[in-house]
Coordinates of C-alpha atoms in Angstrom, one line a residue:
I3 CA -147.6 -12.1 247.8
H4 CA -148.7 -8.6 248.6
Q5 CA -146.2 -7.2 246.0
M6 CA -147.4 -9.6 243.4
V7 CA -151.1 -8.6 244.0
Q8 CA -150.2 -4.9 243.8
K9 CA -148.3 -5.5 240.5
V10 CA -151.2 -7.4 239.0
K11 CA -153.7 -4.7 240.2
H12 CA -151.7 -2.0 238.3
D13 CA -151.1 -4.1 235.2
R14 CA -153.3 -2.5 232.5
E15 CA -153.7 -5.8 230.5
V16 CA -154.9 -7.6 233.6
S17 CA -157.4 -4.8 234.3
L18 CA -158.7 -4.8 230.8
E19 CA -159.1 -8.6 230.8
Y20 CA -160.9 -8.4 234.2
M21 CA -163.3 -5.8 232.9
K22 CA -164.0 -7.9 229.8
I23 CA -164.8 -11.0 231.9
F24 CA -166.9 -9.0 234.3
E25 CA -168.9 -7.5 231.4
R26 CA -169.3 -10.9 229.7
E27 CA -170.6 -12.4 232.9
R28 CA -173.0 -9.5 233.4
L29 CA -174.4 -10.0 229.9
I30 CA -174.8 -13.7 230.5
R31 CA -176.7 -13.0 233.8
E32 CA -179.0 -10.5 232.1
D33 CA -179.7 -13.0 229.3
G34 CA -180.6 -15.6 231.9
Y35 CA -182.9 -13.2 233.7
A36 CA -184.6 -12.3 230.5
S37 CA -185.0 -16.0 229.5
G38 CA -186.5 -16.7 232.9
R39 CA -189.0 -13.9 232.7
E40 CA -190.1 -15.1 229.2
A41 CA -190.5 -18.6 230.4
G42 CA -192.6 -17.4 233.3
K43 CA -194.8 -15.4 230.9
E44 CA -195.2 -18.4 228.7
A45 CA -196.1 -20.7 231.6
E46 CA -198.7 -18.1 232.7
L47 CA -200.3 -17.9 229.3
V48 CA -200.4 -21.7 229.1
E49 CA -202.2 -21.9 232.4
I50 CA -204.7 -19.2 231.4
I51 CA -205.4 -21.1 228.2
R52 CA -205.8 -24.3 230.1
R53 CA -208.3 -22.7 232.5
K54 CA -210.3 -21.1 229.7
Q55 CA -210.4 -24.4 227.9
Q56 CA -211.7 -26.2 231.0
K57 CA -214.5 -23.6 231.1
G58 CA -215.5 -24.7 227.5
L59 CA -214.2 -21.7 225.6
S60 CA -213.1 -22.4 222.0
A61 CA -209.7 -21.7 220.6
D62 CA -211.1 -18.8 218.6
D63 CA -212.6 -17.2 221.8
I64 CA -209.5 -17.7 223.8
A65 CA -207.3 -16.3 221.0
E66 CA -209.5 -13.2 220.7
W67 CA -209.7 -12.7 224.5
L68 CA -205.9 -13.0 225.0
E69 CA -205.1 -11.3 221.6
L70 CA -203.0 -14.3 220.6
D71 CA -202.6 -16.2 217.3
K72 CA -205.3 -18.9 217.0
E73 CA -202.7 -21.5 215.9
Y74 CA -200.7 -20.9 219.1
V75 CA -203.8 -21.4 221.3
E76 CA -204.7 -24.6 219.4
K77 CA -201.2 -25.9 219.8
V78 CA -201.3 -25.3 223.6
M79 CA -204.8 -26.8 223.8
K80 CA -203.6 -30.0 222.0
L81 CA -200.6 -30.3 224.3
K82 CA -202.8 -30.0 227.4
E83 CA -205.0 -32.8 226.0
L84 CA -202.0 -35.1 225.7
S85 CA -200.9 -34.5 229.3

């Protein structure tokens, strides 16, 4: 078994394939982390909009305060009304 492992370790094709797989998995992980961060930011924005809406602020005021598109704020406010 040891000889087989050593032979595979020194095989250039196997090494290249391993590096490709390792890099592909690293990119997938990074993409997952980025997606998670974006989802977290989105959830935080939704929560802020919800709290401002509860305080009676209008979509215009919230959009201006958060420097967001008014249509986005209105969409979030409508979704919160449905839940």
